[in-house]
Coordinates of C-alpha atoms and ligand atoms in Angstrom, one line a residue:
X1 CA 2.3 -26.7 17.2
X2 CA 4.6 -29.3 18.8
X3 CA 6.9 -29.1 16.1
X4 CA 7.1 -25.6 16.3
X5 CA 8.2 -25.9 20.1
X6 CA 10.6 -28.3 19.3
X7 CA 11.8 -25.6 16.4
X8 CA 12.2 -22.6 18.9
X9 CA 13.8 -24.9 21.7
X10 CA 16.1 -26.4 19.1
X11 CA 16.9 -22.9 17.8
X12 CA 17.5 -21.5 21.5
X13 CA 19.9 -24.4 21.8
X14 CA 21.9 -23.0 18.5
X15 CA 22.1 -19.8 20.1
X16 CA 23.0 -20.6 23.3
X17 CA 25.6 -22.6 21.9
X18 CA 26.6 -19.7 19.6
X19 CA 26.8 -17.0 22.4
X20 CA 29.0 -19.3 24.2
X21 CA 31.4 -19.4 21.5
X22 CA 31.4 -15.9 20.3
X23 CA 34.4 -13.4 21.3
X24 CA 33.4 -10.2 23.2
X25 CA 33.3 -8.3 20.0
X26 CA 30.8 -10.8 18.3
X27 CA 28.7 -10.5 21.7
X28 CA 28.0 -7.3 21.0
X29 CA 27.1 -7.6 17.8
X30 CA 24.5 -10.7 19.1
X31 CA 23.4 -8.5 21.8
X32 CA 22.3 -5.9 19.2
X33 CA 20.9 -7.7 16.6
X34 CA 18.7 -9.7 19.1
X35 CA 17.1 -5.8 20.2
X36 CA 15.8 -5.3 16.9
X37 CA 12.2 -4.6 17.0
X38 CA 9.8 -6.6 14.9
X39 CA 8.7 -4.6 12.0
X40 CA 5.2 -4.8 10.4
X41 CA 3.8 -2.5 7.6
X42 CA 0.1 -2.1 7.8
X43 CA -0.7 -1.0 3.9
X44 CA -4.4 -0.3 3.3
X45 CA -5.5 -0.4 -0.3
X46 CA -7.5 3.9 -0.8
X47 CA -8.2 4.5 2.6
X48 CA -8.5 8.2 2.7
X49 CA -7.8 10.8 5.6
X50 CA -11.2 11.1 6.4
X51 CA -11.9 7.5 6.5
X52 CA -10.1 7.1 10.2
X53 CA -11.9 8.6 13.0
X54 CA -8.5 9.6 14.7
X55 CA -8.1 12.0 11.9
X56 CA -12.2 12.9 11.5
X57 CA -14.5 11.6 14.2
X58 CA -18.0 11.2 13.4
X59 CA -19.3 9.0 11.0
X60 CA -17.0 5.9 10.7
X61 CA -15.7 4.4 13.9
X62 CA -12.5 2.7 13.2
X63 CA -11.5 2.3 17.1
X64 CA -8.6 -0.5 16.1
X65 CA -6.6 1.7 13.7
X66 CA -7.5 4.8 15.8
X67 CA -5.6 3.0 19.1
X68 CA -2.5 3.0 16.0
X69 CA -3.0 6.7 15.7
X70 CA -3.6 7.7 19.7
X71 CA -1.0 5.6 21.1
X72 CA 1.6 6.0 18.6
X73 CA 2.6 9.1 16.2
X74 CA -0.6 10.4 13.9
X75 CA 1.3 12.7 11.1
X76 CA -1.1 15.1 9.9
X77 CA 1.1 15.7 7.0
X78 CA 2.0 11.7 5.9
X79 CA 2.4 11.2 2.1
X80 CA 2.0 8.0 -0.5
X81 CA 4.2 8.9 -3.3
X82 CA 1.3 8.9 -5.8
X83 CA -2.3 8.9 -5.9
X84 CA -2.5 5.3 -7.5
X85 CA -1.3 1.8 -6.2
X86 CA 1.4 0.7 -8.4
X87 CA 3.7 3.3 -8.3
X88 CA 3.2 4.2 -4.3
X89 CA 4.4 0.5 -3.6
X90 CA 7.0 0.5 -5.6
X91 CA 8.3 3.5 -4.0
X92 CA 7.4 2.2 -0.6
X93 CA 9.6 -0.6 -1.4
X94 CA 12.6 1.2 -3.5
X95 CA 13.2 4.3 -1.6
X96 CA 12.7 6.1 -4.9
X97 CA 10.4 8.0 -6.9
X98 CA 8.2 6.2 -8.9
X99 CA 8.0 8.6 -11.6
X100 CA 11.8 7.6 -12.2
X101 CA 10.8 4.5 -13.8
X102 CA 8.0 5.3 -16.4
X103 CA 6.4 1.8 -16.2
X104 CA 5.4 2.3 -12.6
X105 CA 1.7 2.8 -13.8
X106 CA -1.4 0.8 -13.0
X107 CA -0.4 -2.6 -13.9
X108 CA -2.7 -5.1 -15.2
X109 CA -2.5 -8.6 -13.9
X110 CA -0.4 -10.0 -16.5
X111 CA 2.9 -7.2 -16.4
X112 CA 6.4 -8.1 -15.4
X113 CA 7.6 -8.2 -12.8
X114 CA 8.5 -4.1 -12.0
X115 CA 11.3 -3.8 -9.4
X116 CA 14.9 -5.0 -10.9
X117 CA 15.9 -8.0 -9.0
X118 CA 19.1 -6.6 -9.0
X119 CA 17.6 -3.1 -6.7
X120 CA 18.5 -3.0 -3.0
X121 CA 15.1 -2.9 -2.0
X122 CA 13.4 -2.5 1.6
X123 CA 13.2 -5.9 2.3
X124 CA 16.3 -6.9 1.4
X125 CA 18.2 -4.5 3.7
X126 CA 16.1 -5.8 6.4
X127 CA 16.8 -9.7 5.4
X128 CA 20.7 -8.2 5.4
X129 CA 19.9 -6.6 8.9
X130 CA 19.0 -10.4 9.7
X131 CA 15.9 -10.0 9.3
X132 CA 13.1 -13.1 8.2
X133 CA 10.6 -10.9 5.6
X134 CA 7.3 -11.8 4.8
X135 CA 4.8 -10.1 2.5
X136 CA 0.5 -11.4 3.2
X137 CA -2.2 -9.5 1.0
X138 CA -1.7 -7.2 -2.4
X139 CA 1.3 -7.5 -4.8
X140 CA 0.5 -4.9 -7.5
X141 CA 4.2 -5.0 -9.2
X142 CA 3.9 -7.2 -11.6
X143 CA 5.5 -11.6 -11.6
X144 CA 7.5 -13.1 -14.0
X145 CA 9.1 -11.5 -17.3
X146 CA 6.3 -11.2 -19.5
X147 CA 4.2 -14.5 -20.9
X148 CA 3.8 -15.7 -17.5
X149 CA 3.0 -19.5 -17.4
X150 CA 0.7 -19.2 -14.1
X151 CA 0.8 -23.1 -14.0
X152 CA 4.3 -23.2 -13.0
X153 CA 6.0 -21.6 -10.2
X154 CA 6.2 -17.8 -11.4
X155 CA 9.3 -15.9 -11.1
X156 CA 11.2 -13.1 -10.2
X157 CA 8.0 -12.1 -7.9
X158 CA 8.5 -10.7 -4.3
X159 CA 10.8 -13.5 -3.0
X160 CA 13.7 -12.5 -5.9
X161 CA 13.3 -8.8 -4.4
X162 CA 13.4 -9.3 -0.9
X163 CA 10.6 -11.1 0.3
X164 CA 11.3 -14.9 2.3
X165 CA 7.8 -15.8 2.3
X166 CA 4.9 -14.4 0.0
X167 CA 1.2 -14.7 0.2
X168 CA -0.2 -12.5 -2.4
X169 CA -3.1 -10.9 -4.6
X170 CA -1.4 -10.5 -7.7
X171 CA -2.6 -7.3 -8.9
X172 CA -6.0 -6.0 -7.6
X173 CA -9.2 -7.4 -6.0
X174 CA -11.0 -6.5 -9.2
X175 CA -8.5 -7.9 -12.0
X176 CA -7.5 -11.5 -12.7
X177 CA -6.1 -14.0 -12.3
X178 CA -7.9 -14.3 -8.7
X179 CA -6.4 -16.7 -7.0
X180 CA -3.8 -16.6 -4.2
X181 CA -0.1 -16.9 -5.1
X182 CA 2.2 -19.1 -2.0
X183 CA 6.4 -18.3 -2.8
X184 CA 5.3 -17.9 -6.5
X185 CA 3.0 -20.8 -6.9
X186 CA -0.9 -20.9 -7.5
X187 CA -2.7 -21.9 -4.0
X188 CA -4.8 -25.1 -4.8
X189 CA -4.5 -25.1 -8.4
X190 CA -6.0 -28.1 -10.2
X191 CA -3.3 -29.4 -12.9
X192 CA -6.1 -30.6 -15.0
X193 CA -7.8 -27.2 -14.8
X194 CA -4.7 -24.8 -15.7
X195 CA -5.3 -21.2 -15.7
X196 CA -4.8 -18.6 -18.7
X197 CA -5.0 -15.2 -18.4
X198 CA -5.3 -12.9 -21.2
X199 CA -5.9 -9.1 -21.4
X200 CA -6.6 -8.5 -24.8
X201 CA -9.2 -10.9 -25.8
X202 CA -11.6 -13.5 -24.3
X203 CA -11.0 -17.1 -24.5
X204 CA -13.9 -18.6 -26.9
X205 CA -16.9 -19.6 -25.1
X206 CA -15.9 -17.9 -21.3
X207 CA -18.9 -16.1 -20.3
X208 CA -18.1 -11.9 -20.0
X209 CA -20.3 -9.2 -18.1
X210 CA -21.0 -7.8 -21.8
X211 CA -22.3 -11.3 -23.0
X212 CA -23.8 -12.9 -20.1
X213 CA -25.0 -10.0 -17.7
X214 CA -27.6 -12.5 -16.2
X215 CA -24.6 -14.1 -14.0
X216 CA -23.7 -10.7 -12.4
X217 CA -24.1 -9.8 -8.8
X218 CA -22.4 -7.1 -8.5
X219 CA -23.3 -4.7 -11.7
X220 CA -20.1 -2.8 -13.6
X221 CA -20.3 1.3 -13.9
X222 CA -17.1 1.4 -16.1
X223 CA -14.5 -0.8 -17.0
X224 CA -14.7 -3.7 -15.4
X225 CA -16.8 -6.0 -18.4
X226 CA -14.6 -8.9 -18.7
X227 CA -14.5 -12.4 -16.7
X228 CA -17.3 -12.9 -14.1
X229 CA -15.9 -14.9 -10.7
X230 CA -17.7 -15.2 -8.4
X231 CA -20.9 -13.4 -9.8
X232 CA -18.7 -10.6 -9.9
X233 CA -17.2 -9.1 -13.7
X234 CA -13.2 -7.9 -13.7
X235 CA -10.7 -6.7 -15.5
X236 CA -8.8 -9.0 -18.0
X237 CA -10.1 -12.3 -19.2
X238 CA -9.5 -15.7 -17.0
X239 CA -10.0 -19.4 -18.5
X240 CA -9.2 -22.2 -16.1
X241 CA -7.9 -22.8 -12.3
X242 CA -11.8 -22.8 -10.9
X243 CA -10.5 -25.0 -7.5
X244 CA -7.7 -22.0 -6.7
X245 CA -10.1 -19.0 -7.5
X246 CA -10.6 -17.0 -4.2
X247 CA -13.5 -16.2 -2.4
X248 CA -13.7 -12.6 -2.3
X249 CA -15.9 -12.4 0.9
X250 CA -13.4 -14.4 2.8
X251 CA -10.4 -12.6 1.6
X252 CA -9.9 -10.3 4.6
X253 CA -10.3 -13.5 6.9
X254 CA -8.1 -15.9 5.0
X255 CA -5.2 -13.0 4.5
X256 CA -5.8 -12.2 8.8
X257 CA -4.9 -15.8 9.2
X258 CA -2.0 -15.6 6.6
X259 CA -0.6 -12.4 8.7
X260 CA -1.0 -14.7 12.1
X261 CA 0.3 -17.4 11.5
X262 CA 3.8 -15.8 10.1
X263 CA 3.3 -14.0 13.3
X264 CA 3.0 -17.4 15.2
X265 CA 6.0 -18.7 13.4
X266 CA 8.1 -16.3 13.7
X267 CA 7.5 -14.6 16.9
X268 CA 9.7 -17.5 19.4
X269 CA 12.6 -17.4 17.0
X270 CA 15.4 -15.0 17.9
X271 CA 15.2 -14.1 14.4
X272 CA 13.3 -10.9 14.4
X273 CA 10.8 -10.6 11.3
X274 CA 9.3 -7.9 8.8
X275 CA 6.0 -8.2 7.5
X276 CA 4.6 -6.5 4.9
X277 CA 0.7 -6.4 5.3
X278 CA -0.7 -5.2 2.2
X279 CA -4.8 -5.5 3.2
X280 CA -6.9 -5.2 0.1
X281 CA -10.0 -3.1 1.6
X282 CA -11.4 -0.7 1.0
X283 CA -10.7 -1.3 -3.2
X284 CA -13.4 -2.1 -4.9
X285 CA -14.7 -4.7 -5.3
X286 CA -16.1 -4.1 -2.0
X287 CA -16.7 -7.7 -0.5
X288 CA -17.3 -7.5 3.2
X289 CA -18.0 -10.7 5.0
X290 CA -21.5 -11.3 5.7
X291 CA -20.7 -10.4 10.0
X292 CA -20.3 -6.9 8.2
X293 CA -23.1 -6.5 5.8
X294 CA -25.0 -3.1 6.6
X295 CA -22.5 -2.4 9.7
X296 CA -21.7 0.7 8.6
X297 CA -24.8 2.1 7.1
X298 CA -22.9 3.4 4.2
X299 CA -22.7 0.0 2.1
X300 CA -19.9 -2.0 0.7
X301 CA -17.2 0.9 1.2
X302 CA -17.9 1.4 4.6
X303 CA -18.5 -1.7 5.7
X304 CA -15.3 -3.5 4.0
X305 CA -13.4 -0.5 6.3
X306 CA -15.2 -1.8 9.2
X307 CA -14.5 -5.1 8.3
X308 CA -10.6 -4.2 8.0
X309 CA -10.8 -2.4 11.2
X310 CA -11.6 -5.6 13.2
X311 CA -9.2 -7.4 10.7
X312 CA -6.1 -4.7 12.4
X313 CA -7.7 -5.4 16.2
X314 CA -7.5 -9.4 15.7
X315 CA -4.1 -8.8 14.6
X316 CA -3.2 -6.5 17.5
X317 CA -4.4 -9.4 19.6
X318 CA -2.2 -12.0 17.7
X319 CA 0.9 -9.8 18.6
X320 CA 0.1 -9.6 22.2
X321 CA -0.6 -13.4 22.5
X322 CA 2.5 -14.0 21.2
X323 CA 4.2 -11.3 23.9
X324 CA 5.9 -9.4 21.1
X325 CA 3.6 -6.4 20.6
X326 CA 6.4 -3.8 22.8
X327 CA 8.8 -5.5 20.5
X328 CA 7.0 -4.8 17.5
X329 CA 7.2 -1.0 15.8
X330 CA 4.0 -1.0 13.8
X331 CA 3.9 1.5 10.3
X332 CA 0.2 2.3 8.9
X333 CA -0.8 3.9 5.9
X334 CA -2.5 3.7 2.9
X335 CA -1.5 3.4 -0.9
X336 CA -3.4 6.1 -2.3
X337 CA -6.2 8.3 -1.0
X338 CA -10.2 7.4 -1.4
X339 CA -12.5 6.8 -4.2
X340 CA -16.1 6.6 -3.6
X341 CA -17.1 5.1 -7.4
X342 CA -14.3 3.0 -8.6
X343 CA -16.3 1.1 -11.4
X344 CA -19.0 -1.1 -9.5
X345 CA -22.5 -0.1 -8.5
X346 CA -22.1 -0.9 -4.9
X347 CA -23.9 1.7 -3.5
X348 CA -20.8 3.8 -2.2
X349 CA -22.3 7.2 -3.7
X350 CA -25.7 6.7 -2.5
X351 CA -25.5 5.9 1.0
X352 CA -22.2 7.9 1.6
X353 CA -24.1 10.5 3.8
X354 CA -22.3 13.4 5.3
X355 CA -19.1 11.0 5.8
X356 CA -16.2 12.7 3.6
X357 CA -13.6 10.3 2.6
X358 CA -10.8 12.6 1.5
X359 CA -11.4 14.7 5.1
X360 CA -10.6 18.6 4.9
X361 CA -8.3 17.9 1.5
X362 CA -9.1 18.3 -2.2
X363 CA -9.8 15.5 -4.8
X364 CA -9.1 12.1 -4.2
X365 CA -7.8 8.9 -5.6
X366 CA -5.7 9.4 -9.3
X367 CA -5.9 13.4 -8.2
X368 CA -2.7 16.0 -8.0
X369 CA -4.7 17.6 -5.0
X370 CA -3.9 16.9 -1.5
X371 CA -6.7 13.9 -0.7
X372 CA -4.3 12.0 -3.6
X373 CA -1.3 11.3 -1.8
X374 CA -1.7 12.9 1.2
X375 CA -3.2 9.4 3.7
X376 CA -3.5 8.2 7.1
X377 CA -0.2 7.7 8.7
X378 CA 1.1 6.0 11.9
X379 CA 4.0 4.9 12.9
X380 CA 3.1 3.0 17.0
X381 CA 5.5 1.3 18.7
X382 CA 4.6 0.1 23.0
X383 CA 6.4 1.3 24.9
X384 CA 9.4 3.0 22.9
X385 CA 7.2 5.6 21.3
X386 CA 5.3 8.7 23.3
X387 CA 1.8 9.5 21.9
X388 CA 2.2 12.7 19.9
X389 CA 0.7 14.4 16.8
X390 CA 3.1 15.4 13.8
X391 CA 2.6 17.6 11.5
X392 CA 6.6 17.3 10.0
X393 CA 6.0 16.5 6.2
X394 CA 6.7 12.8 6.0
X395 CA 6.3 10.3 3.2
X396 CA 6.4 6.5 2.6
X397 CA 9.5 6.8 0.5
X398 CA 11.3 7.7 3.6
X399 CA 10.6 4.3 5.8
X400 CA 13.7 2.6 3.5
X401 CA 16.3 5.1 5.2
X402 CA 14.4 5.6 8.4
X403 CA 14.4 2.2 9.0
X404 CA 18.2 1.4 7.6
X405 CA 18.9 4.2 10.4
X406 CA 17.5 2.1 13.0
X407 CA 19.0 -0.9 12.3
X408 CA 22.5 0.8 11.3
X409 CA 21.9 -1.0 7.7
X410 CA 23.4 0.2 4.3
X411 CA 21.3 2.5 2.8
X412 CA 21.7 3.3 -0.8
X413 CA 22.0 7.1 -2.1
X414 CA 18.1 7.4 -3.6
X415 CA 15.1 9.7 -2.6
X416 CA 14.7 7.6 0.7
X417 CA 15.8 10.6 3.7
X418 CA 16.4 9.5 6.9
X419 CA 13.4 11.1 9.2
X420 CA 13.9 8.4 11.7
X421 CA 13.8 10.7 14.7
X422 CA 10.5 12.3 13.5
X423 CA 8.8 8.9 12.6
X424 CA 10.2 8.3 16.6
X425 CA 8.4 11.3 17.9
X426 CA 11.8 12.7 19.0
X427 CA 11.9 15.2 16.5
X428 CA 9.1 17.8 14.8
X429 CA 11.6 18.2 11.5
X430 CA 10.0 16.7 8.2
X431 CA 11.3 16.8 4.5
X432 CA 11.6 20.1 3.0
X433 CA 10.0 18.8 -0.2
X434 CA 8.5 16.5 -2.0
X435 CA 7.7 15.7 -5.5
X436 CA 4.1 13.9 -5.4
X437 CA 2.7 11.9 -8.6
X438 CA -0.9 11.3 -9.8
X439 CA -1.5 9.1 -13.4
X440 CA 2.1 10.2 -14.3
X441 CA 2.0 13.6 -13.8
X442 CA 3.8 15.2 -10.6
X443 CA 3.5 18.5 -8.6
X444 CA 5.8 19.7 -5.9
X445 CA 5.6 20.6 -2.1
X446 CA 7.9 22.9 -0.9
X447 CA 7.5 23.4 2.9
X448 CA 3.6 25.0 3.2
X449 CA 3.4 25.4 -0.2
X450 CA 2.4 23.3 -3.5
X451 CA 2.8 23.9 -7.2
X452 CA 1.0 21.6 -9.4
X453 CA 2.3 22.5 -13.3
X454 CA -0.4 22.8 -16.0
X455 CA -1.5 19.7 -17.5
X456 CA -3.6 19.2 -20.4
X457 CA -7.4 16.7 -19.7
X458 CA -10.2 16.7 -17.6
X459 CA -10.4 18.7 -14.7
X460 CA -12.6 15.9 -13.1
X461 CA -12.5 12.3 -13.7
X462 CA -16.2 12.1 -15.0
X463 CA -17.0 8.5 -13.9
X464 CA -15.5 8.2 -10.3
X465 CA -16.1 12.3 -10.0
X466 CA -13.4 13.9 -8.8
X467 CA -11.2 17.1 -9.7
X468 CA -7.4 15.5 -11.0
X469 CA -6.0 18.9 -10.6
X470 CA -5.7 19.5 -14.3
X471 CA -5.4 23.2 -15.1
X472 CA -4.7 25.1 -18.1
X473 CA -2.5 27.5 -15.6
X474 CA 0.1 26.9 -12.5
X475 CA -1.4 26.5 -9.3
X476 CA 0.0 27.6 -6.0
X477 CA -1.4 26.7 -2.5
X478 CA -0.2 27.4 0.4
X479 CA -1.4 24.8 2.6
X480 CA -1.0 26.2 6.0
X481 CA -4.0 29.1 5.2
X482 CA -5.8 27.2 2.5
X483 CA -5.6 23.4 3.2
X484 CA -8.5 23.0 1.1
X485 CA -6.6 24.2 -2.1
X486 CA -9.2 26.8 -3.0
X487 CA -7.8 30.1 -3.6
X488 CA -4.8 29.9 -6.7
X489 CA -1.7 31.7 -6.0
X490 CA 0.0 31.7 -9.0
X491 CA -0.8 35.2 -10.3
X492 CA -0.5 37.1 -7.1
X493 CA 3.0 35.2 -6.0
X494 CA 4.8 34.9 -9.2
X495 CA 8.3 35.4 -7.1
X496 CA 7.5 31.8 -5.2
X497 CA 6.2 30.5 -8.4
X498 CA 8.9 30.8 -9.7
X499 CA 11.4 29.9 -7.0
X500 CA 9.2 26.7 -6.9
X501 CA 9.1 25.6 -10.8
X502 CA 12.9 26.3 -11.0
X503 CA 13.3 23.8 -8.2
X504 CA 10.6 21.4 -8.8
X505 CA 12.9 21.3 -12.9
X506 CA 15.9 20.8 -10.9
X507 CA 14.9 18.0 -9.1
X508 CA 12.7 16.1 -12.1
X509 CA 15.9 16.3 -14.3
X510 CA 15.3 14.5 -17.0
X511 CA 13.0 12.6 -15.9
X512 CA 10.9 10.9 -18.6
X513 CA 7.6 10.1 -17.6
X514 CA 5.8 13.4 -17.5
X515 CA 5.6 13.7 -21.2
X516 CA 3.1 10.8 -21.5
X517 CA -0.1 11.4 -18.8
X518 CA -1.7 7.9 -18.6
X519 CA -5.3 8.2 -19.9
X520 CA -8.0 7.2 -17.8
X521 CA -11.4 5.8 -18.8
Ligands
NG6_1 C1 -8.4 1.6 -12.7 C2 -9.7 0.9 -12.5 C3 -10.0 1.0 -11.0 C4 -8.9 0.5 -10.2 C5 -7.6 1.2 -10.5 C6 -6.4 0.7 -9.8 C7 -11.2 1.0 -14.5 C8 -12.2 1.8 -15.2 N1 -10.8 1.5 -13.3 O1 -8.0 1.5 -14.1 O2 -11.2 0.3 -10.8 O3 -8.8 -0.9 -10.4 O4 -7.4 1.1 -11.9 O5 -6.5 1.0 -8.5 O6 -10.8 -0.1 -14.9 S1 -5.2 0.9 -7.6 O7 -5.6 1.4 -6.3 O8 -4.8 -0.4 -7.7 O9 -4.2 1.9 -8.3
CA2 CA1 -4.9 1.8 -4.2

């Protein structure tokens, strides 16, 4: 703590002493650099519309996000790019589509590293706007080029894209390795004890879910059958590194005090900062901290929301200890939208009750239909923003030019459009369209209206249970009369049918990863 005074009075001294010196002209250029906000990305891992009670009161009680929502700008009609984690981050961070780049799929723990380090990146416009960036919580884009040596420090990862500081979940609560990565490096690895990861094959002699189910304490519904940690059976097989391994039911504690002390750090300097809080609840599995066990009444699921609910009012708290909260414009959303049975039997299904994740929409999580992309969005800012509702069509995508906007920062020609005055509140006017993605296959909004494309494969996802909007025919929706999606336009509106498939062709180009649907178990 001392040392951190003497930092932030040494570094006032340096710019004291730099203001002095600069020319009229340079001045200004201080003056407006030190108004930049503060900007923190609040990134929940399936949360869906329903799960907030700004957007559905009733049966959860989220009263620290809702605050987000009532006191800043709640869009009704706030997108992810795709109904699955990998590819809406990499969007979130690119500015671009993810079904541009056909490896932006679920990745498993051991991929590459996704983004190009050579990719102007959000981040890295706001480190170019002067801006110290900081990532806490889930990575999902893949470290290193292949073969990783997790042993070593690991790169490119977030810091060769962008990122100053990195705190990170590699890939997913439920797939290994599990242990936390610090700038690139395993936290509290043992050298003795050195970690291998493989996803093909076990290493002889490690116990698995299929061979040793006695260990188990949470039981596996599909996938989910290889390395136990922590009583609890993931994807991909771990050897090694038993000191670093995480402890899943301290994970939303230990990344809170991550997020806060970047905050601390960072909040005296006249640097302003970006953090990037990528919270892991409420993916499965669903490890609330005992203070939340049975909170919710609807097990694990609920609970872990709860539990991330408090997580987003403690962190509230940090930024107004620190006086920085009316300097700090807040973004909230999720990656994809919810999933009640992801793999585990934690209850979820059972005691799930009358509470509906996915809110008035269809589907859910991996699904073409609305409750896939379509999350909880925020953007809150003391102060500077007026409470409002929005219903302009807005999606993560956009934050990269938005916020380039803001901060008069070179933005890059990609899908990122510059809605800056909406996500503001001073202006109702959204994207026209929108291409949204779903296990690699895409559908288009066009104003009220959606066309999803026939696909071939299950209408419903038979182990988690919902509909993927698969159809054998075009659908049209217009999502003004029919938010549900129930009633099929197609056959009695072939004229915007058509106007909407020549589009949607226009816009996917040549785009190559439609021809391959990712198969899910
Ligand atoms: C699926 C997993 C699911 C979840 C998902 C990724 C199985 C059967 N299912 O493959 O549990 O991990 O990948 O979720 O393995 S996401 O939110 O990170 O995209
Ligand atoms: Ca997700």
């Amino acid at each position: 703590m001392k040392n951190q005074y003497i930092r932030v009075a040494f570094s006032g001294l340096v710019f004291l002493t730099l203001i002095s010196c600069q020319s009229n002209s340079n001045k200004t250029e201080m003056e407006s650099s030190a108004q930049k906000p503060n900007i923190v990305i609040i990134y929940m891992d399936d949360l869906g519309y329903g799960d907030v009670s700004a957007y559905q009161a009733g049966t959860l009680e989220t009263p620290n996000m809702d605050l987000l929502f009532n006191e800043g700008i709640r869009f009704t009609n706030g997108y992810a790019s795709s109904a699955t984690c990998t590819p809406s981050r990499y969007a979130l961070l690119t500015g671009t589509y993810p079904w541009r780049n056909k490896n932006a799929k679920i990745l498993p723990g051991t991929a590459p590293l996704l983004i190009d380090t050579a990719q102007y990146t959000l981040p890295r416009m706001l480190q170019e706007s002067g801006y110290y960036t900081g990532i806490v919580g889930k990575w999902h884009l893949g470290l290193g080029l292949g073969d990783v040596n997790w042993n070593q420090e690991i790169k490119p990862g977030p810091n060769q894209v962008g990122f100053d500081y990195s705190y990170i979940l590699a890939a997913t609560q439920d797939r290994v390795p599990t242990v936390y990565f610090e700038n690139g490096k395993v936290v509290g690895l043992d050298p003795n004890d050195p970690i291998e990861v493989n996803y093909q094959e076990n290493f002889p002699g490690e116990p698995t879910a299929l061979t040793n189910p006695e260990m188990l304490e949470m039981k596996w519904h599909h996938g989910h059958n290889n390395s136990i940690v922590n009583g609890i059976p993931r994807i991909g097989f771990m050897k090694g590194g038993d000191a670093a391994k995480w402890s899943d039911v301290d994970m939303a504690d230990h990344f809170l005090e991550k997020a806060s002390q970047f905050v601390e750090e960072n909040s005296r300097s006249e640097q302003p900062f970006f953090l990037y809080y990528a919270m892991q609840q409420p993916h499965v599995p669903r490890t609330p901290h005992p203070r939340f066990v049975g909170k919710s009444g609807m097990g694990p699921r609920g609970d872990v929301i709860l539990e991330s609910d408090w997580v987003i009012g403690e962190f509230m708290k940090k930024l107004e200890e620190e006086g920085i909260l009316e300097n700090t414009l807040i973004i909230f959303s999720s990656d994809n939208g919810p999933v009640i049975n992801d793999g585990y039997y934690d209850e979820a299904v059972e005691k799930l009750g009358s509470h509906t994740p996915w809110g008035p929409l269809r589907g859910g999580k991996y699904s073409l239909f609305e409750a896939g992309t379509r999350v909880p969005f925020a953007v809150y800012w003391k102060g500077t923003i007026q409470p409002n509702v929005s219903d302009a069509l807005v999606t993560q995508i956009d934050l990269m030019a938005s916020l380039g906007a803001l901060l008069e920062a070179k933005v890059p020609e990609n899908d990122s459009q510059n809605l800056l005055q909406t996500f503001l509140g001073k202006s109702q006017e959204g994207r026209s369209e929108f291409v949204m993605e779903a296990t690699s296959r895409t559908a288009f909004r066009q104003g009220d209206w959606v066309m999803i494309p026939p696909y071939p494969g299950p209408e419903v996802l038979g182990n988690v249970n919902i509909e993927l909007g698969n159809s054998k025919e075009y659908q049209l929706y217009n999502l003004k009369e029919d938010l549900g999606q129930q009633t099929n336009l197609a056959e009695s509106n072939p004229e915007k049918l058509r106007e909407m498939i020549l589009r949607f062709e226009e816009i996917k180009g040549g785009a190559e990863s439609e021809s391959e649907p990712v198969e899910l178990k």
